[in-house]
Coordinates of C-alpha atoms in Angstrom, one line a residue:
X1 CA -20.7 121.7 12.6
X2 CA -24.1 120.6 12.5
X3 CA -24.4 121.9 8.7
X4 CA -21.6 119.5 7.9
X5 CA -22.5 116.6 10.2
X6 CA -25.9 116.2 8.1
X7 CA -24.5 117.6 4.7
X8 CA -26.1 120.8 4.4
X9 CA -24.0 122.6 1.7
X10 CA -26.2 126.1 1.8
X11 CA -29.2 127.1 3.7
X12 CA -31.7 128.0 1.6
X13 CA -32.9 131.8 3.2
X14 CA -36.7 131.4 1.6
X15 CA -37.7 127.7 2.2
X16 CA -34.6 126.6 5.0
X17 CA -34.5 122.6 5.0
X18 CA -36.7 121.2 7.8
X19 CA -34.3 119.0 9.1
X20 CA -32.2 122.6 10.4
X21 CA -35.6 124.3 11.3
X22 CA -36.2 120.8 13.5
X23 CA -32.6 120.9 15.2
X24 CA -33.4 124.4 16.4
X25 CA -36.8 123.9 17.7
X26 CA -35.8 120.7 19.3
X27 CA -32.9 122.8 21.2
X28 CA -35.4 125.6 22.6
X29 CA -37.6 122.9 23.5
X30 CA -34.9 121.2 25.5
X31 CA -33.9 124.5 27.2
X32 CA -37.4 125.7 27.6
X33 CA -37.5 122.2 29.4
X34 CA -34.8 122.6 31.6
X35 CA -36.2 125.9 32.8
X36 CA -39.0 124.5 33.8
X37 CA -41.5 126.7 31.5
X38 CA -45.1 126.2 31.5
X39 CA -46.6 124.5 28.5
X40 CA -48.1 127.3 26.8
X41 CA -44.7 129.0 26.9
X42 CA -42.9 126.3 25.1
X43 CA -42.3 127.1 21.3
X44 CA -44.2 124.3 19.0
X45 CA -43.6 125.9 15.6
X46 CA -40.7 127.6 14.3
X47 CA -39.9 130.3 11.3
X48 CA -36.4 130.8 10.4
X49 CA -35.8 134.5 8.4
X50 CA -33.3 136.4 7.4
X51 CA -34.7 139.8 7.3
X52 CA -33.9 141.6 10.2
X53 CA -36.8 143.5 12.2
X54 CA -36.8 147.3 12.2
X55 CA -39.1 150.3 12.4
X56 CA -38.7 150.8 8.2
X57 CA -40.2 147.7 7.3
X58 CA -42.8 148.1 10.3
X59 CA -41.7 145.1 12.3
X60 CA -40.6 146.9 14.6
X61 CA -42.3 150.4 16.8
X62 CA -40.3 153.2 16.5
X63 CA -39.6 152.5 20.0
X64 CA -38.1 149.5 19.0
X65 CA -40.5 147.0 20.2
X66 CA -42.0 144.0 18.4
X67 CA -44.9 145.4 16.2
X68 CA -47.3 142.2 16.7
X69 CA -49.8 143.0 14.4
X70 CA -47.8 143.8 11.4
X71 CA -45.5 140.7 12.6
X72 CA -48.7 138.4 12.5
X73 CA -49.7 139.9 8.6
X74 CA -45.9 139.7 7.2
X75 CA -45.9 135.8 8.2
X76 CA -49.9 135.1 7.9
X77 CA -49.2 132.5 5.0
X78 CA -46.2 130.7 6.8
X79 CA -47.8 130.6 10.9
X80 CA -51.5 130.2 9.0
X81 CA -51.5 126.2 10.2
X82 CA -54.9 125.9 11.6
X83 CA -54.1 122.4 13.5
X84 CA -51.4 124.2 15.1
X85 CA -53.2 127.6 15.8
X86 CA -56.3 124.9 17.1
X87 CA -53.3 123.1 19.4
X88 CA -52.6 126.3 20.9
X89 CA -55.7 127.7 21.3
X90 CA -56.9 124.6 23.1
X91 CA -54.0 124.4 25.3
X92 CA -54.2 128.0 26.3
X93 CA -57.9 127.8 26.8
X94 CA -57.0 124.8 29.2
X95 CA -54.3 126.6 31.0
X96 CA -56.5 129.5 32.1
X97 CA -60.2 128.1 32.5
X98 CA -58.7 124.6 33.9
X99 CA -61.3 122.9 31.6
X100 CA -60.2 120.0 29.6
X101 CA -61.5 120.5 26.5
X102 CA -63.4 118.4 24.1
X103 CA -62.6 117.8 20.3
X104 CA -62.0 121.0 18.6
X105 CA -64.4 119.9 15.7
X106 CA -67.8 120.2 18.5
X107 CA -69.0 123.5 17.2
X108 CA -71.6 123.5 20.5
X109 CA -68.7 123.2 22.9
X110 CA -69.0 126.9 24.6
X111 CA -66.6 128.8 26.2
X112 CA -68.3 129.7 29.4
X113 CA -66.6 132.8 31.3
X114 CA -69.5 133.6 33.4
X115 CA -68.5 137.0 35.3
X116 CA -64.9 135.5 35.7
X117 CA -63.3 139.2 34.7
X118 CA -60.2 138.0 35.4
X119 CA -59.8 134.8 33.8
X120 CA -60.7 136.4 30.6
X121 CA -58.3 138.9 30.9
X122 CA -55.4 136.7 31.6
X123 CA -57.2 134.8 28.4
X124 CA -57.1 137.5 26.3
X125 CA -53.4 138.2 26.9
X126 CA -52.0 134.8 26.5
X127 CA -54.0 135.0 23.0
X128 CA -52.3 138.2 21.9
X129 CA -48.7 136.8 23.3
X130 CA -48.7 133.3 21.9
X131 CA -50.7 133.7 18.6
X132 CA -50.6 137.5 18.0
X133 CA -54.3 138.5 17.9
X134 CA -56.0 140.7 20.2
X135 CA -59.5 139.6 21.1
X136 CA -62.2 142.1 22.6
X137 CA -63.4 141.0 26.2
X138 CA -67.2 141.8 24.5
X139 CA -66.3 138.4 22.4
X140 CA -64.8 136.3 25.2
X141 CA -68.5 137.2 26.9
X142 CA -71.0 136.7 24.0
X143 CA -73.2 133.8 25.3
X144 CA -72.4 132.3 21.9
X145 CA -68.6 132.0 22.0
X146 CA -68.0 128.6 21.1
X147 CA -64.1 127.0 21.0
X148 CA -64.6 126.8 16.9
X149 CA -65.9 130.6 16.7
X150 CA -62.6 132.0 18.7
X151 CA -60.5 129.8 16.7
X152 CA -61.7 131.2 13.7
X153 CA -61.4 134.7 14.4
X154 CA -57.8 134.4 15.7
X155 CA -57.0 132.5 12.0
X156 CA -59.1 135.4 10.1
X157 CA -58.7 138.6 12.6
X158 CA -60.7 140.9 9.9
X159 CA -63.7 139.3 11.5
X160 CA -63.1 140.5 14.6
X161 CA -63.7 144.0 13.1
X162 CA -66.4 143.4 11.1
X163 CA -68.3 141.6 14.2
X164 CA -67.4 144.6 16.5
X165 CA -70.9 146.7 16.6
X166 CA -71.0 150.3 18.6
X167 CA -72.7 150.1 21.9
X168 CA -74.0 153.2 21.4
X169 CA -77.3 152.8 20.2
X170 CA -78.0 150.2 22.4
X171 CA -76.9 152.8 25.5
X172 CA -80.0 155.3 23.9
X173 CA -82.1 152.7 23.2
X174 CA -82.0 151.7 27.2
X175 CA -81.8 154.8 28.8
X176 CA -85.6 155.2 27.3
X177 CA -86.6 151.7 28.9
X178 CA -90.0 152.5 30.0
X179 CA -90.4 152.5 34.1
X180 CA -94.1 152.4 34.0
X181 CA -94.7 154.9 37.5
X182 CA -97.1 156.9 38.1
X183 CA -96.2 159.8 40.7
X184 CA -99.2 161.6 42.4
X185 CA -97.4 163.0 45.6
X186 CA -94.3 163.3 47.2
X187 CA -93.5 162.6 51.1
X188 CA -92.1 165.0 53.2
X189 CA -88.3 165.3 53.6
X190 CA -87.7 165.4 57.0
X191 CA -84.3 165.0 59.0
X192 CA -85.9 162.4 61.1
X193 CA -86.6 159.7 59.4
X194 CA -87.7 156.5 61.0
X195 CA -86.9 154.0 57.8
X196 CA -84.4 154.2 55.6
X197 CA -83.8 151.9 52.9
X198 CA -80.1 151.3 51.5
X199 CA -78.5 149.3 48.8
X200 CA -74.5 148.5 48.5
X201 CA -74.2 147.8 51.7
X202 CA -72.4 145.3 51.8
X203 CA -69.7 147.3 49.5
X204 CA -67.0 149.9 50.7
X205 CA -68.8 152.9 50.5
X206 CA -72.3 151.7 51.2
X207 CA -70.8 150.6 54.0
X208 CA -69.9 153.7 55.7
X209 CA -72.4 155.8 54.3
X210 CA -74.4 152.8 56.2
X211 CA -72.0 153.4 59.5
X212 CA -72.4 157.5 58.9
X213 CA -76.3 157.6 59.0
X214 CA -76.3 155.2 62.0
X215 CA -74.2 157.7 63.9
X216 CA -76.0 160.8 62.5
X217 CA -80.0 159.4 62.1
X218 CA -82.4 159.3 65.4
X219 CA -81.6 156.1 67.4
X220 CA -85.1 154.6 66.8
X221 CA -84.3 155.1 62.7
X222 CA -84.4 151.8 61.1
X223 CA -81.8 150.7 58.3
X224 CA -83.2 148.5 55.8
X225 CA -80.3 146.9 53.8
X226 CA -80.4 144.6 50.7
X227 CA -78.2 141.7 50.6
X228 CA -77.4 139.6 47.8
X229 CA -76.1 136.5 49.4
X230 CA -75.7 132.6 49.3
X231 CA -79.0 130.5 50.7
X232 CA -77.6 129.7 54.0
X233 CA -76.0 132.9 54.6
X234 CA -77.5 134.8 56.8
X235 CA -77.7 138.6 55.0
X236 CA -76.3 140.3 58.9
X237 CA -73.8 138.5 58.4
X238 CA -72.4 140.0 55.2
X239 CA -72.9 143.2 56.5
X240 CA -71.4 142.7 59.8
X241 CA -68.3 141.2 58.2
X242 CA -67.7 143.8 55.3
X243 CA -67.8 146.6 57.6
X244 CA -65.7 144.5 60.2
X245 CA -63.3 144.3 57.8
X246 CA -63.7 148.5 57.4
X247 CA -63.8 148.5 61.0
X248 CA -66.4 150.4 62.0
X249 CA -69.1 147.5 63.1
X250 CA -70.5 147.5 66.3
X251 CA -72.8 145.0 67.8
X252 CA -75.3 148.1 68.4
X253 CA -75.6 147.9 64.9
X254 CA -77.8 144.7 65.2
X255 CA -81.1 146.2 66.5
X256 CA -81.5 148.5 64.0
X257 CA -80.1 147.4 61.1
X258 CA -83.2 145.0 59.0
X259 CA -81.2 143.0 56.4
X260 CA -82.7 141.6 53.7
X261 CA -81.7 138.7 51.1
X262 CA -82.7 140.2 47.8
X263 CA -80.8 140.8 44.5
X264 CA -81.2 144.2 42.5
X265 CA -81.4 142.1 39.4
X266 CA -84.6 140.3 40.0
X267 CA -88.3 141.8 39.4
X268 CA -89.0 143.6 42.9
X269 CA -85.6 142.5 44.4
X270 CA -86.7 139.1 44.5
X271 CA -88.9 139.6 47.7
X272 CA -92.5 138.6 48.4
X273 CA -95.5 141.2 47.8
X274 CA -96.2 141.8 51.4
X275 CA -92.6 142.7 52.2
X276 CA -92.3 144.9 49.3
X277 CA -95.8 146.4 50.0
X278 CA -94.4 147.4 53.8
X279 CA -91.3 148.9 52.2
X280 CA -93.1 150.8 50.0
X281 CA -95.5 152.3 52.8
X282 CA -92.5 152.9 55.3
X283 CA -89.4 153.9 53.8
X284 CA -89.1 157.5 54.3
X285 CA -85.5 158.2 52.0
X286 CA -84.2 155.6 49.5
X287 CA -79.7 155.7 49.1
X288 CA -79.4 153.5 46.4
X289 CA -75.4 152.7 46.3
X290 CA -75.2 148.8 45.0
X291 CA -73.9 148.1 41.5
X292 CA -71.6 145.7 40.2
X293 CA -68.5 147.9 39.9
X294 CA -66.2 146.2 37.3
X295 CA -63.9 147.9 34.9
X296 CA -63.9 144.2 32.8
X297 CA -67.0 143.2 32.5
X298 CA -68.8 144.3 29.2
X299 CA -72.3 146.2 29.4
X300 CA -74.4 143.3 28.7
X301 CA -72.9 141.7 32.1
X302 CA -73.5 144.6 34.2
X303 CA -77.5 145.4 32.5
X304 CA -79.2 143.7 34.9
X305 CA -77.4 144.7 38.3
X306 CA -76.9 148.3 37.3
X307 CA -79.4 149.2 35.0
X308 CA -82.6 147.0 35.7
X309 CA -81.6 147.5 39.4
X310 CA -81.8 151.1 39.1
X311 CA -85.0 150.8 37.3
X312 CA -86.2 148.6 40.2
X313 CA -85.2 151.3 43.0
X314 CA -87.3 154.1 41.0
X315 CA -90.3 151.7 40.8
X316 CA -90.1 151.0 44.5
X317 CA -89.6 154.5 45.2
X318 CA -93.1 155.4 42.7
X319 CA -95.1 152.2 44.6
X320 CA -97.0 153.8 46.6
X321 CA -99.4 157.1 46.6
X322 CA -96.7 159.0 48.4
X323 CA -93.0 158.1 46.7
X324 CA -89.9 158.0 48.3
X325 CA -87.0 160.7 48.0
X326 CA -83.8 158.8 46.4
X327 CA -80.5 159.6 46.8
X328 CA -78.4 158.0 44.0
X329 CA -74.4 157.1 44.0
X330 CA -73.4 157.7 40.4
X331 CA -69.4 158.3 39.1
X332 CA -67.4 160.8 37.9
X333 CA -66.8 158.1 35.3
X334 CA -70.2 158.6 33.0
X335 CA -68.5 161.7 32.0
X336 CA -67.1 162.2 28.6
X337 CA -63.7 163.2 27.8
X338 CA -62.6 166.2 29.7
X339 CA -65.6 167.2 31.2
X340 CA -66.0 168.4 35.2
X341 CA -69.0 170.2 35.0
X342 CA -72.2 169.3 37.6
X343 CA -74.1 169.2 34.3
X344 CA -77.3 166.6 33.8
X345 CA -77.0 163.5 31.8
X346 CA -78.4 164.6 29.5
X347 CA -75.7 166.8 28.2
X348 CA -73.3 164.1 28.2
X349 CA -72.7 161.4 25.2
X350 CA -72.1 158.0 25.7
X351 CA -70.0 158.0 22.5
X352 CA -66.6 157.8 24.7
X353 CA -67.6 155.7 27.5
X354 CA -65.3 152.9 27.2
X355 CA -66.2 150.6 30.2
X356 CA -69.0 148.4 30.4
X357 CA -69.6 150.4 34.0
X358 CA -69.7 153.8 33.3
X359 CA -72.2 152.6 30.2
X360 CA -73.9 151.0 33.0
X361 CA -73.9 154.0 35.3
X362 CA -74.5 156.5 32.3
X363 CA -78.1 154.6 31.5
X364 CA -79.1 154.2 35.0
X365 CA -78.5 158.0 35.8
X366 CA -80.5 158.7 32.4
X367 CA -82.9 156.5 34.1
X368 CA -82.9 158.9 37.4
X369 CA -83.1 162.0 35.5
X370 CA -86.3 160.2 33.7
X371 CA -87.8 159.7 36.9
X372 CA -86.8 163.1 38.0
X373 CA -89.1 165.1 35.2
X374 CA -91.8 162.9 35.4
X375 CA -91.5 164.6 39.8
X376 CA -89.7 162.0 41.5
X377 CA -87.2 164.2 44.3
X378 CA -83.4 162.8 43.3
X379 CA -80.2 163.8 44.3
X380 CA -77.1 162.5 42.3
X381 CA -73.9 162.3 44.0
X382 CA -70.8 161.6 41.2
X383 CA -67.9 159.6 43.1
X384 CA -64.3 160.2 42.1
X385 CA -61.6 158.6 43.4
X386 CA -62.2 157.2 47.0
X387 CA -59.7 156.9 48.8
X388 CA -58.5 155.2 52.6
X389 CA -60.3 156.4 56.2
X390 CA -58.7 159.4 57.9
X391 CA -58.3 157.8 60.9
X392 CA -58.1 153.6 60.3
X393 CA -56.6 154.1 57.1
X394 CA -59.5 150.8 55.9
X395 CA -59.7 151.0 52.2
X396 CA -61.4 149.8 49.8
X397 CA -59.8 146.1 48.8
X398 CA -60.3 146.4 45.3
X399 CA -59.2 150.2 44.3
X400 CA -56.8 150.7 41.6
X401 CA -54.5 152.3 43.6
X402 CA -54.7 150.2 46.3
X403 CA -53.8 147.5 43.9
X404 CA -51.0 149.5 42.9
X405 CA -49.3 150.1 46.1
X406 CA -50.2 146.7 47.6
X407 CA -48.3 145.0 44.6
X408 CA -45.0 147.2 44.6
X409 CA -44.4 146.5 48.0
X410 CA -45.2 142.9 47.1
X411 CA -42.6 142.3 44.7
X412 CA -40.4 145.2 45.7
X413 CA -40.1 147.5 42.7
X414 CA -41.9 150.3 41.6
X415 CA -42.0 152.0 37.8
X416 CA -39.8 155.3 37.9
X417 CA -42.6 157.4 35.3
X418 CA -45.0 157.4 38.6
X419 CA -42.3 159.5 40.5
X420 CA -43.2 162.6 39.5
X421 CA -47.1 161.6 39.6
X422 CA -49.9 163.0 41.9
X423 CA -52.8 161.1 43.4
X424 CA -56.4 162.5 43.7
X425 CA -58.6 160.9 46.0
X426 CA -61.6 161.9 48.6
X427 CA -61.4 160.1 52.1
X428 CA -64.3 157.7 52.5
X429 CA -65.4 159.7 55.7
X430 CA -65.6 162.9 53.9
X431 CA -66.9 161.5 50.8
X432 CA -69.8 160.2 53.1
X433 CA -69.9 163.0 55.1
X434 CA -70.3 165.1 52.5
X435 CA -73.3 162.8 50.9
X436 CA -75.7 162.5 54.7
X437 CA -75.8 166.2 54.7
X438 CA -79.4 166.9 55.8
X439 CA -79.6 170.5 54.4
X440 CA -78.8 169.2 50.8
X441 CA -81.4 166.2 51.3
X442 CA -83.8 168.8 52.4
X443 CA -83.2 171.1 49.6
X444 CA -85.8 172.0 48.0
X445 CA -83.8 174.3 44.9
X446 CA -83.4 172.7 41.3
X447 CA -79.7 171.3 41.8
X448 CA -79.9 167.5 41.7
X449 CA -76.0 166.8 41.2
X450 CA -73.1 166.9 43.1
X451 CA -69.5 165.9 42.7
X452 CA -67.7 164.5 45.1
X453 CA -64.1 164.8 44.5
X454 CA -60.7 166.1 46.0
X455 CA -59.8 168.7 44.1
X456 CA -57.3 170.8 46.5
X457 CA -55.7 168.6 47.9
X458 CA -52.6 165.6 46.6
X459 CA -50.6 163.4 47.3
X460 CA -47.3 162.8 45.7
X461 CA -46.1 159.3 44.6
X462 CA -42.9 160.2 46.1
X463 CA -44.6 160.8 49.3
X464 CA -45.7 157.1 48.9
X465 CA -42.5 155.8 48.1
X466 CA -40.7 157.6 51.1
X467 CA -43.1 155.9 53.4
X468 CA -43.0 152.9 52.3
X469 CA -39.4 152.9 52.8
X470 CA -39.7 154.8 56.3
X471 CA -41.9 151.6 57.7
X472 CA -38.7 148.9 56.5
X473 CA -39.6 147.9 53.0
X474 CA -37.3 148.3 50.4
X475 CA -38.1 149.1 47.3
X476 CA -36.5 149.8 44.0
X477 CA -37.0 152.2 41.0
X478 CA -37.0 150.7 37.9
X479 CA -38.1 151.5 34.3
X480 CA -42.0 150.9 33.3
X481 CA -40.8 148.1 30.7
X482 CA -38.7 146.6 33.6
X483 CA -41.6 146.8 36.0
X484 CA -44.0 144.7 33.5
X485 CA -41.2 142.4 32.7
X486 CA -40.7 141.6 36.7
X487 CA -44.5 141.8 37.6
X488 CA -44.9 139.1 35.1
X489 CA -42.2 136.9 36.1
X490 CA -42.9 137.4 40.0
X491 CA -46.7 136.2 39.4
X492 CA -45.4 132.9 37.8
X493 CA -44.6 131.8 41.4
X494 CA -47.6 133.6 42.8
X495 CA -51.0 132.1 41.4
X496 CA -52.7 135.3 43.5
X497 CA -50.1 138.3 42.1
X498 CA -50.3 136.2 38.4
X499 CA -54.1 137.6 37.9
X500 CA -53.6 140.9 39.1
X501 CA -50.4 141.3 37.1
X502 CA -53.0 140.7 34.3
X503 CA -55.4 143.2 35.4
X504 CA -52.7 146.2 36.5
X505 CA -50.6 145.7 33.1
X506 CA -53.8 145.7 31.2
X507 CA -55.1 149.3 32.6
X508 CA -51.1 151.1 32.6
X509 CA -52.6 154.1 30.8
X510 CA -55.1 154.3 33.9
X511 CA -51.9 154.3 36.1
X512 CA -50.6 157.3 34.2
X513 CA -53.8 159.1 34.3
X514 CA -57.4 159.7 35.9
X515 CA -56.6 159.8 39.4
X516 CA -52.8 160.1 38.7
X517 CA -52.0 162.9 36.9
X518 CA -48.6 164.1 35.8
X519 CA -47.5 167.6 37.2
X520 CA -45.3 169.6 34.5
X521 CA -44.1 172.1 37.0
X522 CA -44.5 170.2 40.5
X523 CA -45.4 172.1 43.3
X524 CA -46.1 170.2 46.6
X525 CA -49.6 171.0 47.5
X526 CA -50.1 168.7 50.6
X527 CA -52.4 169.2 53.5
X528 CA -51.2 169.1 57.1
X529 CA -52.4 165.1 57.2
X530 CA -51.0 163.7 54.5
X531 CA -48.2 162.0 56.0
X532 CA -50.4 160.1 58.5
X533 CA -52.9 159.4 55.8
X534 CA -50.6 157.3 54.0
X535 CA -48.8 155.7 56.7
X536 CA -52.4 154.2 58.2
X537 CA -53.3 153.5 54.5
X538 CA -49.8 151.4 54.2
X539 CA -50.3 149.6 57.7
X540 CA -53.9 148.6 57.0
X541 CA -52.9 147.1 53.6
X542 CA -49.9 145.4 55.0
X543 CA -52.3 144.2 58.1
X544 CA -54.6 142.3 55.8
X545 CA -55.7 143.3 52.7
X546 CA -52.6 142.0 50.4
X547 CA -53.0 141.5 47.0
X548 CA -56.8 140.8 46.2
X549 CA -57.9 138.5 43.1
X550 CA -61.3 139.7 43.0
X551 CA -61.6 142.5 40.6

């Protein structure tokens, strides 16, 4: 009808006549319209062809799925508009950041994501959904990244490998940053100590490993914590409400418990020389737990916190005649590959590190180890998976697989391949426990590391399922592809479940490994509290924490 209407004999299957390719785009337009789609969803150029997608030409996986890449090659010449690849880029720039941007022509306008993790995820996705080009979170964070510069690389992607550099060297290069210590003698380990000095506490394990050592140090043993905080805040106050939250505050706490505003990121934490000076002669054990844990951020973001911060707690340690024992939180996840071993560092290459973090963590433990030869008394405690309190069920707001659980029962479905999957996971209180053991502080043998980690004990995923169920919520089992296609449409009502839908379809392979792992022959292997551990887990989620944004 319309062919005949506007006296279009043929239609040309190479170059089809614009007025037909405008009809069409005007009508998905309309609909798009109608159903109330956001902007950068909205189609603004179109391509009519007559070759059908399949796995043999490569346009489509053989799992039948778009093959985006190969997709954005095969029709480079025909989508290769820069005004309209510009158009888009600005609009979905816009969309994300909220900025309103400035002329695309102003090479110095800069695209400033800060240590937003999140809005440059959701970034990077729209980028490879609406113009087919994956860009590397280590770009979106280059202090340099200006509008003009992205743009550029999503019209000529082959940049993007060339400007890709291994991280690697960089990683040796700063595990030999020089610490400039001198140690002479050590102090005596003793199971009394009268100061202690603590970093992280305001996180979820340095908070109870904070709550353990109040319970199990002498009552006139003084706690002094770090605290990065805003000016007016003051530092108590952090503490106090992180391990309300946890609960396991108490108002005891107060009189021994010396909080101070400091940042592990700034030359001697930021404090004055006479307060450093009466750390340095009091502290009898250093716990250094705080680092930025982010599985987003690149290295460069998390150099100053994690590395320099380290570098700071050895130097504090080394001040004074006499240094100060430190025990350091490291993780499981500055191992390479399949390794489990209580090996040192030093045996273990940063070559498959793929997280700014555990680059982080790998340096800063080299750092330890440094410190360690040159006489310096470390112990190294590797986390794994931490899981929920045996007996409040508080966990840790921004776990993986409390994100996880927190969103299926959200939105009500769950992806059938983590049926059959197991999860892994030390309780906080015995991961903590575990750490404040006296005897291993005391120790005076040559073992400096020790993993913390559940290895004989599981719980199953259907375990999960069946209690969520048992406490009213219904849920559903759905394939993987279903579950992604639902998270994604349930977050476009829900600004809060819209960014971690970016963050939990981003890391699926974590879901199906790490602390999951698939079972070939599955063998319940549960221990007597398993059951009650993930009802109090479920009911202290559903109590408060949600679905949290802050990744």
């Amino acid at each position: 009808m319309f062919a005949t209407k506007h006296n279009l004999n043929s239609i040309d299957p190479i170059n089809p006549q614009k007025l037909f390719c405008d009809a069409i785009l005007n009508d998905l337009q309309t609909i798009a319209a109608q159903q109330s789609l956001q902007r950068h969803e909205i189609p603004s150029k179109l391509i009519i062809d007559f070759q059908p997608f399949t796995a043999e030409n490569g346009l489509l996986t053989l799992s039948m799925k778009l093959c985006r890449y190969k997709l954005a090659a095969h029709y480079a010449d025909r989508l290769n508009d820069n005004k309209m690849i510009d158009d888009r880029l600005k609009n979905i720039i816009e969309k994300v950041t909220g900025q309103q941007l400035s002329n695309m022509e102003n090479d110095h306008f800069f695209i400033t994501m800060g240590e937003d993790s999140l809005t440059s995820l959701r970034l990077s996705h729209m980028i490879r959904n609406d113009l087919g080009v994956s860009i590397p979170f280590n770009l979106l964070f280059q202090p340099n990244m200006t509008l003009q510069r992205l743009a550029d690389f999503i019209k000529n992607p082959s940049q993007i490998t060339d400007s890709s550099e291994s991280i690697v060297p960089r990683l040796l290069k700063d595990a030999e940053l020089e610490l400039n210590i001198t140690i002479e003698q050590c102090r005596n380990i003793t199971n009394t100590p009268t100061m202690v000095f603590l970093t992280g506490a305001t996180g979820y394990v340095g908070g109870f490993l904070l709550a353990r050592m109040l319970k199990v140090y002498p009552t006139n043993c003084k706690f002094v914590c770090l605290v990065r905080c805003k000016p007016l805040m003051d530092p108590i106050d952090r503490i106090r409400q992180n391990m309300l939250f946890l609960q396991i505050w108490n108002e005891d706490f107060r009189e021994r418990i010396v909080a101070l505003r400091g940042d592990l990121a700034e030359n001697r934490f930021g404090l004055d020389n006479q307060t450093y000076e009466d750390l340095a002669k009091k502290i009898n054990i250093i716990f250094h737990c705080g680092a930025i844990v982010n599985f987003i951020l690149p290295y460069n973001l998390l150099y100053d916190a994690n590395v320099c911060g380290t570098r700071e707690v050895i130097r504090l340690a080394c001040h004074s005649p006499l240094c100060i024992p430190i025990q350091y939180i490291s993780t499981m996840t500055v191992l390479s590959g399949k390794m489990t071993e209580e090996i040192s560092i030093d045996n273990i290459p940063p070559d498959n590190l793929k997280t700014g973090y555990a680059q982080s963590k790998w340096v800063a433990e080299k750092l330890i180890m440094n410190a360690a030869r040159m006489g310096l008394p470390v112990v190294i405690y590797r986390l794994g998976s931490i899981g929920a309190h045996t007996e409040t069920g508080a966990c840790n707001r921004h776990d993986l697989n409390t994100l996880l659980i927190s969103t299926i029962m959200k939105i009500g479905y769950y992806p059938a391949t983590l049926v059959n999957m197991m999860l892994k996971e030390s309780p906080v209180d015995y991961a903590v426990q575990d750490i404040i053991s006296l005897d291993r502080i005391q120790s005076h043998d040559d073992k400096r590391i020790y993993h913390v980690t559940n290895e004989n004990n599981e719980i199953s995923f259907q375990n999960i399922i069946e209690t969520i169920r048992n406490i009213g919520i219904q849920i559903e089992s759905i394939s993987y592809d279903e579950w992604q296609n639902k998270l994604l449409s349930e977050s476009k009502q829900n600004n809060q479940l819209e960014s971690i839908s970016e963050f939990l379809l981003h890391y699926n392979t974590f879901i199906q490994r790490s602390t999951m792992t698939l079972e070939q022959q599955f063998q319940p292997t549960l221990s007597s509290f398993d059951n009650d551990y993930i009802l109090k887990w479920l009911t202290f989620i559903l109590k408060g924490v949600g679905v949290d944004t802050s990744i």
